[in-house]
CSV table of C-alpha atoms in Angstrom, one decimal:
chain,number,residue,atom,x,y,z
A,1,MET,CA,-28.1,26.7,33.0
A,2,ALA,CA,-26.4,23.4,34.0
A,3,LYS,CA,-23.6,22.1,31.8
A,4,ILE,CA,-21.9,18.9,30.9
A,5,THR,CA,-18.7,19.1,29.0
A,6,VAL,CA,-17.3,15.9,27.4
A,7,VAL,CA,-13.6,16.1,26.9
A,8,GLY,CA,-10.9,14.0,25.3
A,9,ILE,CA,-7.8,13.9,27.4
A,10,GLY,CA,-5.6,12.4,24.8
A,11,PRO,CA,-3.8,9.1,24.8
A,12,GLY,CA,-2.1,9.7,28.2
A,13,SER,CA,0.7,12.2,28.0
A,14,GLU,CA,0.4,15.7,29.6
A,15,GLN,CA,1.8,17.2,26.4
A,16,ASP,CA,-1.1,15.7,24.5
A,17,ILE,CA,-3.9,17.3,26.5
A,18,THR,CA,-5.2,20.4,24.8
A,19,PRO,CA,-5.3,23.8,26.7
A,20,ALA,CA,-9.1,23.9,26.2
A,21,VAL,CA,-9.5,20.5,27.9
A,22,MET,CA,-7.1,21.5,30.8
A,23,ASN,CA,-9.2,24.7,31.4
A,24,ALA,CA,-12.4,22.7,31.4
A,25,VAL,CA,-11.0,20.2,34.0
A,26,ARG,CA,-9.7,23.1,36.1
A,27,GLU,CA,-13.2,24.6,36.3
A,28,ALA,CA,-15.0,21.4,36.9
A,29,ASP,CA,-16.9,20.7,40.2
A,30,VAL,CA,-17.3,17.1,39.3
A,31,VAL,CA,-15.2,14.9,37.0
A,32,VAL,CA,-16.9,11.7,35.8
A,33,GLY,CA,-14.8,9.0,34.2
A,34,TYR,CA,-13.2,5.6,34.3
A,35,ASN,CA,-10.9,5.4,37.4
A,36,TYR,CA,-7.7,4.6,35.3
A,37,TYR,CA,-7.9,8.0,33.6
A,38,PHE,CA,-8.1,10.2,36.7
A,39,GLN,CA,-4.4,10.0,37.1
A,40,PHE,CA,-3.9,12.0,33.9
A,41,VAL,CA,-6.1,14.9,35.1
A,42,GLU,CA,-5.6,14.9,38.8
A,43,PRO,CA,-2.8,17.6,38.7
A,44,TYR,CA,-5.3,20.0,37.2
A,45,LEU,CA,-8.3,19.6,39.5
A,46,LYS,CA,-9.3,22.5,41.6
A,47,ASP,CA,-9.6,22.1,45.3
A,48,GLY,CA,-12.7,20.3,46.3
A,49,ALA,CA,-13.4,18.8,42.9
A,50,GLN,CA,-15.1,15.4,43.1
A,51,CYS,CA,-14.0,12.5,40.9
A,52,VAL,CA,-16.8,10.0,40.2
A,53,ASP,CA,-15.8,6.5,38.9
A,54,THR,CA,-18.5,4.1,37.9
A,55,GLY,CA,-16.1,1.3,36.9
A,56,MET,CA,-15.2,-0.3,33.6
A,57,LYS,CA,-18.0,-1.2,31.1
A,58,ARG,CA,-20.5,1.0,33.0
A,59,GLU,CA,-20.7,3.8,30.5
A,60,ARG,CA,-24.5,4.3,30.8
A,61,ASP,CA,-24.2,4.6,34.6
A,62,ARG,CA,-21.4,7.1,34.1
A,63,ALA,CA,-23.5,9.2,31.7
A,64,ARG,CA,-26.6,9.1,34.0
A,65,GLN,CA,-24.5,10.3,37.0
A,66,ALA,CA,-23.1,13.1,35.0
A,67,PHE,CA,-26.7,14.4,34.3
A,68,GLU,CA,-27.7,13.9,37.9
A,69,TYR,CA,-24.8,16.0,39.2
A,70,ALA,CA,-25.5,18.6,36.5
A,71,GLU,CA,-29.1,18.8,37.7
A,72,LYS,CA,-27.7,19.7,41.1
A,73,GLY,CA,-26.1,22.7,39.6
A,74,LYS,CA,-22.6,21.2,39.3
A,75,ASN,CA,-20.2,22.0,36.5
A,76,VAL,CA,-19.6,18.5,35.2
A,77,VAL,CA,-16.8,17.3,33.0
A,78,VAL,CA,-16.9,13.8,31.6
A,79,ILE,CA,-13.5,12.5,30.5
A,80,SER,CA,-12.5,9.9,27.9
A,81,SER,CA,-9.1,8.9,26.7
A,82,GLY,CA,-8.1,10.1,23.2
A,83,ASP,CA,-10.9,12.0,21.6
A,84,ALA,CA,-14.2,11.5,23.5
A,85,ALA,CA,-16.1,11.5,20.3
A,86,ILE,CA,-14.2,8.5,18.8
A,87,TYR,CA,-15.3,5.3,20.6
A,88,GLY,CA,-15.7,7.5,23.7
A,89,MET,CA,-18.4,9.1,25.9
A,90,THR,CA,-19.5,11.9,23.7
A,91,PRO,CA,-22.1,9.9,21.6
A,92,LEU,CA,-23.6,8.4,24.7
A,93,ILE,CA,-23.9,11.7,26.5
A,94,TRP,CA,-25.7,13.2,23.5
A,95,GLU,CA,-28.0,10.1,23.1
A,96,MET,CA,-28.9,10.4,26.8
A,97,ALA,CA,-29.5,14.1,26.4
A,98,ARG,CA,-31.9,13.4,23.5
A,99,GLU,CA,-33.6,10.6,25.6
A,100,ARG,CA,-34.1,12.9,28.6
A,101,HIS,CA,-35.4,15.7,26.3
A,102,ALA,CA,-38.0,13.2,24.9
A,103,LEU,CA,-39.0,12.2,28.4
A,104,SER,CA,-39.3,15.9,29.4
A,105,ASP,CA,-41.5,16.6,26.3
A,106,SER,CA,-43.8,13.7,27.3
A,107,HIS,CA,-44.5,15.3,30.6
A,108,GLN,CA,-45.2,18.8,29.3
A,109,GLN,CA,-48.1,20.7,31.0
A,110,PRO,CA,-50.7,22.1,28.6
A,111,SER,CA,-50.7,25.5,30.3
A,112,ASN,CA,-47.1,26.5,31.1
A,113,GLY,CA,-44.9,24.1,29.0
A,114,ALA,CA,-42.2,21.9,30.4
A,115,ASN,CA,-42.2,20.5,33.9
A,116,GLU,CA,-40.7,23.1,36.2
A,117,GLU,CA,-38.8,20.4,38.0
A,118,SER,CA,-36.9,19.5,34.8
A,119,MET,CA,-33.7,21.5,34.4
A,120,GLU,CA,-32.3,22.2,30.9
A,121,ILE,CA,-28.7,21.0,30.6
A,122,GLU,CA,-26.3,22.3,28.1
A,123,VAL,CA,-24.0,19.7,26.5
A,124,ALA,CA,-20.7,20.6,25.0
A,125,SER,CA,-17.7,18.6,23.7
A,126,LEU,CA,-14.0,19.4,23.4
A,127,PRO,CA,-11.9,17.3,21.0
A,128,GLY,CA,-8.8,15.5,22.1
A,129,ILE,CA,-5.9,13.8,20.4
A,130,SER,CA,-7.1,10.3,19.4
A,131,ALA,CA,-4.9,7.3,20.0
A,132,PHE,CA,-4.6,6.7,16.3
A,133,GLN,CA,-3.3,10.2,15.8
A,134,LYS,CA,-0.7,9.8,18.5
A,135,ALA,CA,0.3,6.4,17.2
A,136,ALA,CA,0.5,7.8,13.6
A,137,SER,CA,2.8,10.6,14.8
A,138,LEU,CA,5.1,8.1,16.4
A,139,LEU,CA,5.1,5.9,13.3
A,140,GLY,CA,5.9,8.8,10.9
A,141,ALA,CA,3.2,9.7,8.5
A,142,PRO,CA,1.0,6.6,7.8
A,143,MET,CA,-2.3,8.6,7.6
A,144,GLY,CA,-1.2,10.8,4.8
A,145,HIS,CA,-4.1,9.9,2.5
A,146,ASP,CA,-7.7,8.6,2.9
A,147,PHE,CA,-8.1,6.5,6.0
A,148,CYS,CA,-10.6,4.8,8.2
A,149,VAL,CA,-10.8,3.6,11.8
A,150,ILE,CA,-12.3,0.2,12.7
A,151,SER,CA,-12.9,-1.2,16.2
A,152,LEU,CA,-12.7,-5.0,16.5
A,153,SER,CA,-14.8,-5.0,19.7
A,154,ASP,CA,-17.9,-6.9,19.1
A,155,LEU,CA,-19.5,-6.1,22.4
A,156,MET,CA,-22.0,-3.7,20.7
A,157,THR,CA,-21.4,-4.4,17.0
A,158,PRO,CA,-22.0,-7.9,15.5
A,159,TRP,CA,-18.8,-9.5,14.1
A,160,ALA,CA,-20.5,-10.0,10.8
A,161,THR,CA,-20.9,-6.2,10.5
A,162,ILE,CA,-17.3,-5.6,11.6
A,163,GLU,CA,-16.1,-8.1,9.0
A,164,LYS,CA,-18.0,-6.3,6.2
A,165,ARG,CA,-16.3,-3.0,7.2
A,166,ILE,CA,-12.9,-4.7,7.2
A,167,VAL,CA,-13.4,-6.1,3.7
A,168,ALA,CA,-14.6,-2.7,2.5
A,169,ALA,CA,-11.6,-0.9,3.9
A,170,ALA,CA,-9.1,-3.4,2.5
A,171,ALA,CA,-10.7,-3.4,-0.9
A,172,ALA,CA,-11.0,0.4,-1.0
A,173,ASP,CA,-7.3,0.8,-0.2
A,174,PHE,CA,-7.9,2.9,2.9
A,175,VAL,CA,-5.1,3.3,5.4
A,176,THR,CA,-6.7,1.5,8.3
A,177,ALA,CA,-6.3,2.1,12.0
A,178,VAL,CA,-7.5,-0.7,14.2
A,179,TYR,CA,-8.8,0.0,17.7
A,180,ASN,CA,-9.5,-2.7,20.3
A,181,PRO,CA,-7.5,-5.2,18.4
A,182,LYS,CA,-7.4,-7.8,21.1
A,183,SER,CA,-8.5,-8.7,24.7
A,184,HIS,CA,-8.4,-11.7,27.0
A,185,GLY,CA,-11.6,-13.0,25.5
A,186,ARG,CA,-11.1,-11.7,21.9
A,187,TYR,CA,-8.0,-13.4,20.5
A,188,TRP,CA,-8.9,-14.5,17.0
A,189,GLN,CA,-10.4,-11.4,15.4
A,190,LEU,CA,-7.0,-9.8,14.6
A,191,TYR,CA,-5.9,-13.0,12.8
A,192,ARG,CA,-9.1,-12.8,10.7
A,193,LEU,CA,-8.5,-9.1,9.9
A,194,LYS,CA,-5.0,-10.0,8.7
A,195,GLU,CA,-6.3,-12.8,6.6
A,196,LEU,CA,-8.9,-10.5,5.0
A,197,PHE,CA,-6.4,-7.7,4.3
A,198,LEU,CA,-3.9,-10.1,2.7
A,199,LYS,CA,-6.6,-10.9,0.1
A,200,GLU,CA,-6.5,-7.2,-1.0
A,201,ARG,CA,-3.0,-5.9,0.0
A,202,HIS,CA,0.6,-7.0,-0.7
A,203,GLY,CA,2.3,-8.9,2.0
A,204,ASN,CA,4.9,-6.2,2.1
A,205,THR,CA,2.3,-3.5,3.0
A,206,PRO,CA,3.7,-1.6,6.0
A,207,VAL,CA,2.1,-2.2,9.4
A,208,GLY,CA,2.9,-0.1,12.4
A,209,TYR,CA,1.6,-0.6,15.9
A,210,VAL,CA,2.0,1.3,19.1
A,211,ARG,CA,1.4,0.1,22.6
A,212,GLN,CA,0.5,2.6,25.3
A,213,ALA,CA,1.0,5.6,23.0
A,214,GLY,CA,2.2,8.6,24.9
A,215,ARG,CA,2.7,6.8,28.2
A,216,PRO,CA,5.8,5.6,30.0
A,217,GLU,CA,5.3,2.0,28.8
A,218,GLN,CA,5.1,3.2,25.1
A,219,GLU,CA,6.4,0.7,22.5
A,220,VAL,CA,6.6,1.4,18.7
A,221,LYS,CA,7.0,-1.3,16.1
A,222,ILE,CA,7.0,-1.4,12.3
A,223,THR,CA,6.7,-4.6,10.2
A,224,THR,CA,4.9,-5.8,7.1
A,225,LEU,CA,1.4,-7.2,6.8
A,226,GLN,CA,2.8,-10.7,6.0
A,227,GLN,CA,5.2,-10.6,9.0
A,228,PHE,CA,2.7,-9.0,11.4
A,229,ASP,CA,2.2,-11.2,14.5
A,230,PRO,CA,-1.2,-10.6,16.2
A,231,GLU,CA,0.3,-12.2,19.3
A,232,ASP,CA,2.5,-9.1,19.7
A,233,VAL,CA,-0.6,-7.0,20.3
A,234,ASP,CA,-2.8,-6.3,23.4
A,235,MET,CA,-5.8,-4.2,24.3
A,236,PHE,CA,-3.6,-1.1,24.8
A,237,THR,CA,-2.3,-1.3,21.2
A,238,VAL,CA,-3.3,0.7,18.1
A,239,VAL,CA,-2.5,-1.0,14.8
A,240,ILE,CA,-2.2,1.0,11.6
A,241,ILE,CA,-2.1,-0.8,8.2
A,242,GLY,CA,-0.8,1.2,5.2
A,243,ASN,CA,-2.4,1.5,1.8
A,244,SER,CA,-0.9,0.3,-1.5
A,245,GLN,CA,1.3,3.4,-1.7
A,246,SER,CA,2.6,3.3,1.9
A,247,TYR,CA,6.2,2.6,2.4
A,248,THR,CA,8.9,2.5,5.1
A,249,TRP,CA,11.9,4.7,5.1
A,250,ASN,CA,14.4,5.5,7.8
A,251,ASN,CA,12.3,3.5,10.3
A,252,VAL,CA,9.1,5.4,9.7
A,253,VAL,CA,5.9,4.6,7.7
A,254,ILE,CA,5.0,7.2,5.0
A,255,THR,CA,1.8,7.3,3.0
A,256,PRO,CA,2.2,9.9,0.2
A,257,ARG,CA,-0.4,12.5,-0.3
A,258,GLY,CA,0.6,12.9,-3.9
A,259,TYR,CA,2.5,16.1,-4.1
A,260,TYR,CA,5.6,14.5,-5.7
A,261,ARG,CA,3.4,12.8,-8.2
A,262,GLU,CA,1.8,16.2,-9.2
A,263,ASP,CA,5.2,17.8,-9.4
A,264,THR,CA,6.5,15.0,-11.6
A,265,ALA,CA,3.5,15.2,-13.9
A,266,VAL,CA,3.9,19.0,-14.3
A,267,GLU,CA,7.6,18.7,-15.0
A,268,ALA,CA,7.2,15.8,-17.4
A,269,LYS,CA,4.1,17.2,-19.2
A,270,ASN,CA,3.4,13.7,-20.2
A,271,VAL,CA,-0.2,12.6,-19.6
A,272,GLY,CA,0.4,9.3,-21.4
A,273,GLN,CA,3.2,8.5,-19.0
A,274,SER,CA,1.0,9.3,-16.0
A,275,ILE,CA,-1.7,7.0,-17.3
A,276,MET,CA,0.8,4.2,-18.0
A,277,MET,CA,2.1,4.4,-14.4
A,278,GLU,CA,-1.4,4.4,-13.0
A,279,SER,CA,-2.0,1.2,-15.1
A,280,PHE,CA,1.2,-0.3,-13.7
A,281,ARG,CA,0.0,0.4,-10.2
A,282,THR,CA,-3.3,-1.3,-10.9
A,283,ILE,CA,-1.5,-4.3,-12.4
A,284,GLU,CA,0.9,-4.5,-9.5
A,285,ARG,CA,-2.0,-4.8,-7.0
A,286,GLU,CA,-3.3,-7.8,-8.9
A,287,LEU,CA,-0.1,-9.8,-9.1
A,288,ARG,CA,-0.2,-13.2,-7.4
A,289,ASP,CA,3.2,-12.7,-6.0
A,290,PRO,CA,3.7,-9.2,-4.6
A,291,ASN,CA,7.3,-9.8,-3.6
A,292,ILE,CA,8.7,-10.0,-7.1
A,293,PRO,CA,12.1,-8.2,-7.3
A,294,ILE,CA,11.7,-4.9,-9.1
A,295,SER,CA,14.2,-5.9,-11.8
A,296,ARG,CA,11.7,-8.7,-12.8
A,297,LYS,CA,8.5,-6.8,-11.9
A,298,TRP,CA,9.4,-3.9,-14.2
A,299,PRO,CA,9.5,-5.9,-17.5
A,300,LEU,CA,6.5,-8.0,-16.2
A,301,LEU,CA,4.4,-4.9,-15.8
A,302,HIS,CA,5.2,-3.9,-19.3
A,303,ALA,CA,4.4,-7.3,-20.6
A,304,ILE,CA,1.0,-7.4,-18.9
A,305,HIS,CA,0.3,-3.8,-19.8
A,306,THR,CA,0.8,-4.7,-23.5
A,307,THR,CA,-1.2,-8.0,-23.5
A,308,ALA,CA,-3.6,-7.6,-20.6
A,309,ASP,CA,-2.6,-11.2,-19.8
A,310,PHE,CA,-1.8,-11.9,-16.2
A,311,ASP,CA,-0.5,-15.3,-17.1
A,312,MET,CA,2.7,-13.4,-18.1
A,313,GLU,CA,3.5,-13.7,-14.4
A,314,GLN,CA,4.0,-17.4,-15.0
A,315,TRP,CA,5.7,-17.2,-18.4
A,316,LEU,CA,8.1,-14.2,-18.1
A,317,TYR,CA,11.6,-15.3,-17.2
A,318,THR,CA,14.5,-12.9,-16.4
A,319,ASP,CA,18.0,-13.6,-15.4
A,320,PRO,CA,18.8,-11.9,-12.1
A,321,ASP,CA,19.1,-8.2,-12.7
A,322,ALA,CA,19.1,-8.6,-16.5
A,323,VAL,CA,17.2,-5.3,-17.0
A,324,PRO,CA,19.5,-3.1,-14.9
A,325,ILE,CA,22.6,-4.8,-16.3
A,326,ILE,CA,21.6,-4.2,-19.9
A,327,HIS,CA,20.4,-0.7,-19.0
A,328,GLN,CA,23.8,0.1,-17.5
A,329,ALA,CA,25.5,-1.0,-20.8
A,330,MET,CA,23.2,1.6,-22.5
A,331,GLU,CA,24.2,4.3,-20.1
A,332,GLU,CA,27.9,3.6,-20.4
A,333,GLY,CA,27.8,3.6,-24.2
A,334,ARG,CA,28.7,-0.1,-24.5
A,335,LEU,CA,25.4,-0.9,-26.2
A,336,SER,CA,25.1,1.0,-29.5
A,337,THR,CA,22.9,-1.4,-31.6
A,338,ILE,CA,19.7,-3.3,-31.1
A,339,VAL,CA,19.0,-6.0,-33.7
A,340,THR,CA,15.5,-7.4,-34.2
A,341,ASP,CA,14.5,-10.5,-36.1
A,342,VAL,CA,11.5,-8.7,-37.8
A,343,THR,CA,10.6,-5.2,-38.7
A,344,MET,CA,7.5,-5.2,-36.5
A,345,ALA,CA,9.6,-5.7,-33.4
A,346,ALA,CA,11.8,-2.8,-34.4
A,347,SER,CA,8.9,-0.5,-35.1
A,348,GLY,CA,7.6,-0.9,-31.5
A,349,ILE,CA,10.8,0.1,-29.8
A,350,ARG,CA,10.8,3.7,-28.5
A,351,LYS,CA,12.8,5.8,-31.0
A,352,ALA,CA,13.3,8.8,-28.8
A,353,ALA,CA,14.7,6.8,-25.9
A,354,CYS,CA,17.1,5.1,-28.3
A,355,GLU,CA,18.3,8.4,-29.6
A,356,ARG,CA,18.8,9.6,-26.1
A,357,TYR,CA,21.2,6.7,-25.5
A,358,GLY,CA,22.8,6.9,-29.0
A,359,ILE,CA,21.4,3.5,-30.0
A,360,THR,CA,20.5,2.4,-33.5
A,361,VAL,CA,17.8,-0.2,-34.1
A,362,LYS,CA,18.4,-2.5,-37.0
A,363,CYS,CA,16.5,-5.3,-38.7
A,364,TYR,CA,18.3,-7.1,-41.5
A,365,LEU,CA,15.3,-8.9,-42.8
A,366,HIS,CA,14.9,-6.7,-45.9
A,367,ASP,CA,18.6,-6.2,-46.5
A,368,ASP,CA,19.4,-7.2,-50.1
A,369,ARG,CA,22.4,-9.2,-48.9
A,370,VAL,CA,20.0,-11.3,-46.7
A,371,ALA,CA,17.9,-12.6,-49.6
A,372,GLU,CA,21.0,-13.7,-51.5
A,373,MET,CA,22.5,-15.4,-48.4
A,374,ALA,CA,19.3,-17.2,-47.6
A,375,LYS,CA,19.1,-18.5,-51.2
A,376,GLN,CA,22.7,-19.6,-51.4
A,377,GLN,CA,22.9,-21.3,-48.0
A,378,ASN,CA,19.4,-22.7,-48.0
A,379,ILE,CA,18.3,-21.0,-44.8
A,380,THR,CA,15.5,-18.8,-43.8
A,381,ARG,CA,15.8,-15.0,-44.3
A,382,THR,CA,15.6,-14.4,-40.6
A,383,GLN,CA,18.5,-16.8,-40.0
A,384,ALA,CA,20.4,-15.0,-42.7
A,385,GLY,CA,19.6,-11.7,-41.1
A,386,ILE,CA,21.0,-12.8,-37.8
A,387,ARG,CA,24.2,-14.2,-39.4
A,388,LEU,CA,24.7,-10.8,-41.2
A,389,ALA,CA,23.9,-8.9,-38.0
A,390,VAL,CA,26.4,-10.9,-36.0
A,391,SER,CA,29.1,-10.3,-38.5
A,392,GLU,CA,28.6,-6.5,-38.1
A,393,HIS,CA,27.4,-6.2,-34.5
A,394,PRO,CA,28.4,-9.3,-32.5
A,395,ASP,CA,27.8,-7.4,-29.2
A,396,ALA,CA,24.4,-6.0,-29.9
A,397,LEU,CA,21.2,-6.5,-27.9
A,398,PHE,CA,19.3,-9.2,-29.9
A,399,VAL,CA,15.6,-9.1,-29.9
A,400,PHE,CA,13.3,-11.9,-31.2
A,401,GLY,CA,9.5,-11.6,-31.4
A,402,ASN,CA,8.6,-13.9,-34.3
A,403,ALA,CA,11.2,-16.3,-35.6
A,404,PRO,CA,12.5,-19.2,-33.5
A,405,THR,CA,14.9,-20.2,-36.3
A,406,ALA,CA,16.6,-16.8,-36.0
A,407,LEU,CA,17.0,-17.3,-32.2
A,408,MET,CA,18.4,-20.8,-32.8
A,409,GLU,CA,20.8,-19.3,-35.3
A,410,LEU,CA,22.1,-16.8,-32.7
A,411,CYS,CA,22.5,-19.6,-30.2
A,412,ASP,CA,24.6,-21.5,-32.7
A,413,LEU,CA,26.8,-18.5,-33.3
A,414,MET,CA,27.2,-17.9,-29.6
A,415,ARG,CA,28.4,-21.5,-29.1
A,416,LYS,CA,30.9,-20.9,-31.9
A,417,GLN,CA,32.1,-17.7,-30.1
A,418,LYS,CA,31.1,-15.5,-33.0
A,419,ALA,CA,28.4,-13.7,-31.2
A,420,HIS,CA,28.8,-12.0,-27.8
A,421,PRO,CA,25.5,-10.2,-27.2
A,422,ILE,CA,25.1,-7.7,-24.4
A,423,GLY,CA,21.7,-9.2,-23.9
A,424,VAL,CA,18.9,-11.3,-25.5
A,425,ILE,CA,15.2,-10.7,-25.6
A,426,ALA,CA,13.6,-14.1,-26.5
A,427,ALA,CA,9.9,-13.9,-27.3
A,428,PRO,CA,9.3,-15.8,-30.6
A,429,VAL,CA,5.7,-17.0,-30.9
A,430,GLY,CA,4.3,-20.1,-32.5
A,431,PHE,CA,4.2,-23.9,-32.4
A,432,VAL,CA,7.3,-25.2,-34.2
A,433,HIS,CA,10.7,-25.0,-32.5
A,434,VAL,CA,9.5,-22.1,-30.4
A,435,CYS,CA,10.0,-23.8,-27.0
A,436,GLU,CA,13.2,-25.4,-28.1
A,437,SER,CA,14.7,-22.1,-29.2
A,438,LYS,CA,14.0,-20.6,-25.7
A,439,TRP,CA,15.4,-23.6,-23.9
A,440,MET,CA,18.6,-23.2,-26.0
A,441,VAL,CA,19.2,-19.6,-25.2
A,442,LYS,CA,18.3,-20.1,-21.6
A,443,SER,CA,21.4,-22.4,-21.3
A,444,PHE,CA,23.8,-19.5,-21.9
A,445,GLN,CA,24.5,-18.5,-18.3
A,446,ASN,CA,26.8,-15.5,-19.0
A,447,VAL,CA,24.3,-13.6,-21.2
A,448,PRO,CA,21.6,-11.4,-19.6
A,449,LYS,CA,18.2,-12.7,-20.9
A,450,ILE,CA,14.5,-11.9,-20.8
A,451,ILE,CA,12.4,-14.8,-22.1
A,452,ILE,CA,8.7,-15.3,-22.7
A,453,GLU,CA,8.6,-19.0,-22.0
A,454,GLY,CA,6.4,-21.6,-23.7
A,455,ARG,CA,4.6,-20.9,-27.0
A,456,LYS,CA,3.6,-17.3,-26.1
A,457,GLY,CA,5.4,-14.3,-27.4
A,458,GLY,CA,5.2,-11.8,-30.3
A,459,SER,CA,6.8,-8.8,-31.7
A,460,ASN,CA,4.8,-6.4,-29.6
A,461,LEU,CA,6.0,-8.3,-26.5
A,462,ALA,CA,9.6,-8.2,-27.6
A,463,ALA,CA,9.4,-4.5,-28.2
A,464,THR,CA,7.8,-3.7,-24.9
A,465,LEU,CA,10.5,-5.7,-23.1
A,466,VAL,CA,13.1,-3.6,-24.8
A,467,ASN,CA,11.2,-0.5,-23.8
A,468,SER,CA,11.2,-1.6,-20.2
A,469,ILE,CA,15.0,-1.6,-20.3
A,470,LEU,CA,15.1,1.8,-21.9
A,471,ALA,CA,12.8,3.1,-19.2
A,472,TRP,CA,14.5,1.4,-16.3
A,473,ASP,CA,15.1,4.8,-14.7
A,474,ASP,CA,11.3,5.2,-14.3
A,475,ALA,CA,11.1,1.9,-12.3
A,476,VAL,CA,12.1,4.0,-9.2
A,477,GLN,CA,8.5,5.2,-9.2
A,478,LEU,CA,7.4,1.7,-8.2
A,479,ARG,CA,10.0,1.2,-5.5
A,480,PRO,CA,9.2,2.1,-1.9
A,481,GLY,CA,9.9,5.7,-1.4
A,482,ARG,CA,8.0,7.1,-4.4
A,483,ASP,CA,4.3,7.7,-5.1
A,484,VAL,CA,3.5,6.5,-8.6
C-alpha cells in the first residue's frame, strides 16, 4: 500500500524536530514541500531522495503531486513548518484523500468493486512543535491556562469572521497566539486586533512576540498590550497576548495555572475570602483605568465591592501610599486606636483583624460625657465625641461615615495642633457641609487620607476602607506575580 506521511518539522531548529519526523524523512523516497523548508531536512535525506517544490501559495499542487508520487509506489513525506496540522498541509492532504476516495467510489464497477487502476493510499501524520509552542517556551510560560490560536491571514477566511474570533477570544480571556500577523499587503489587521483587545484587556496585559523562533535570526521581545507596536512585527513573527492573570517576572511572561491559588485556599480554609478575591478580580477587569497604583486600587476595589458602584473610581481619593503608610503604623504598633464618628461605622470594621494588630475601635457617641459636653457647649454629639476622642487619643486613625460636623471638628483641632492623627478616612454622606468637610481635610498635606469625594459616602464605605488597610497584606494577590 502506498503511503503519504505529513510531518511537522518544527519552527526551524534541528533540536525541535522530533525523532519520529526525522525517521520518516530518512525513509522517504520523495519529500514534498515549500523550498524554504528543505534546508531544515536536507541533512537527513537518504541518497537519491527527491525534493519536490511547488512554490509558495501552491499548496493544492503540492498535495496533488504527493498523491501522484505515492501512486507510483514512492514513499512520500510532505513537510510543513511547525506542526503540519496547525495551519499546515495535513488538513489539505486529508481533504484531497477524501476527494479522491469519492471520485474512486463514483467509478466503481458493479461486478468487482473499485477500479483496478485506482491505488489505495494510506495517509498518516506526525506532529511537530508548533511555532506558538516554541515562541511560548522562549517567552517563559504564557500558555499556562486556556488559550487559542488565531491567524490574521484573510486569504481563505473573510476578515469579518476573523474579527468575530478576535472579539470572542478577547472577551473570553483566552491567552491568544497570533499567526500570520502581518505581510507586505496586510498591514492594518494587527492594529485592529490590538484595538479590539484593549476593549477587553488592561493596557498592562503582557504581550510577547518572537521572530524567527528557533532560527539563527531569532528575536524575543516582551512588552504590554498598550505599548505593543505592530510595526515591530513581520510575517515571521508569532505574537502571544496574555490573559487577565498573566504577568511578567524576571523578563519572562507567566500565566498561572492556579496551583498557588489552590494551595492558598486550602491553607486559609476561607471560602468567603476566595469569593471576595474573585469579585475583586472581576471588578478590576471592569475599571476604566487599569493602571491605577495598587495602593489606590486596593481601597477602590473594597469600595466598589461594598457599593457595586463603579463611579467610586471617580469619587475615591487617596493620598499617595496612604494605605501602606497607615498599615505600616499598625504593624509597628504606633496605631493602637481607631475612632469612628458613629457606631455603625465601628460595627463594620473587622474585629479579628484589629485584635491581631492590638487595635481598639472606639466610638464616643454614646459616652455619657459626650451628651453633657454637647449640651454645655451647644455642639452636636458627634462633634463632642471627636473632642473627647482627641483629648484621649490624639494620634488615632479617625474614621467618618456619617457626620460632616464631626470631620470639621477634627480639622479644627488639627489646625490648633491638638490632634495629630495617623490617618483620616473621610466618607460622610449627605447634603449639608458634606463637600466642605472633605475639602477641609484634604488641605492637610501631612496626614494620610482616604476620601470619598462629593456627597457620596456612608458608614459602610468608611468601614470597608478601614478594612482595606487592615487587609493590605492581601493586596499582594492583585499584584503581578500572584494568581488571585
